[in-house]
């Protein structure tokens, strides 16, 4: 797994550590949220078997898979990861179900081959505190890049996984099916820029930033 060597960024307060693992051709960041021996994988974009192997090497027990959204570069490793832990729940917003069902077909249009992920999941509602083992985060519905896009806020860590809504110096594209630029800007302002300025932002692609840095310096906002 290329990403295991390239891991970076962590916040370790309150017993939860967040580790970025860039995966696949589009270098989408999977994130491991680790507390003790419990781990949640957020956005297993590819290399699901290698991810599963890395977890077991570290003695970690997969408690859940959470998806910020169901674009193929964030779910390409889901099928294989799920095979390694069949009972583990996949959690996402229901509005991304059409994207999840069409993930392999969408990848093929980009010349990328992924294994079609299983389509069963447990829905997450806006504002819900999602928990898995000792890991908990507040889910923020942030549509625009994708209709069911979620950010996961870890208030105790002071960090948010912003998916493909907000990047360092950029925002998510909205020219894909079901994208909506105005909705994305409104989502970012309402749900993300309202977080404490010092909040660390771990995006779906690229390196980390903070809410304060993006509120001041992001040219798209
Ligand atoms: Zn995306
Ligand atoms: Zn992406």
Coordinates of N, CA and C in Angstrom, one line a residue, residues 24 34 121:
X24 N -4.5 5.4 -4.6 CA -5.0 5.3 -6.0 C -4.5 6.4 -6.9
X34 N -8.4 6.3 14.7 CA -7.9 5.2 15.6 C -8.1 5.6 17.1
X121 N -26.0 0.0 3.3 CA -25.4 0.9 4.2 C -26.4 1.3 5.3

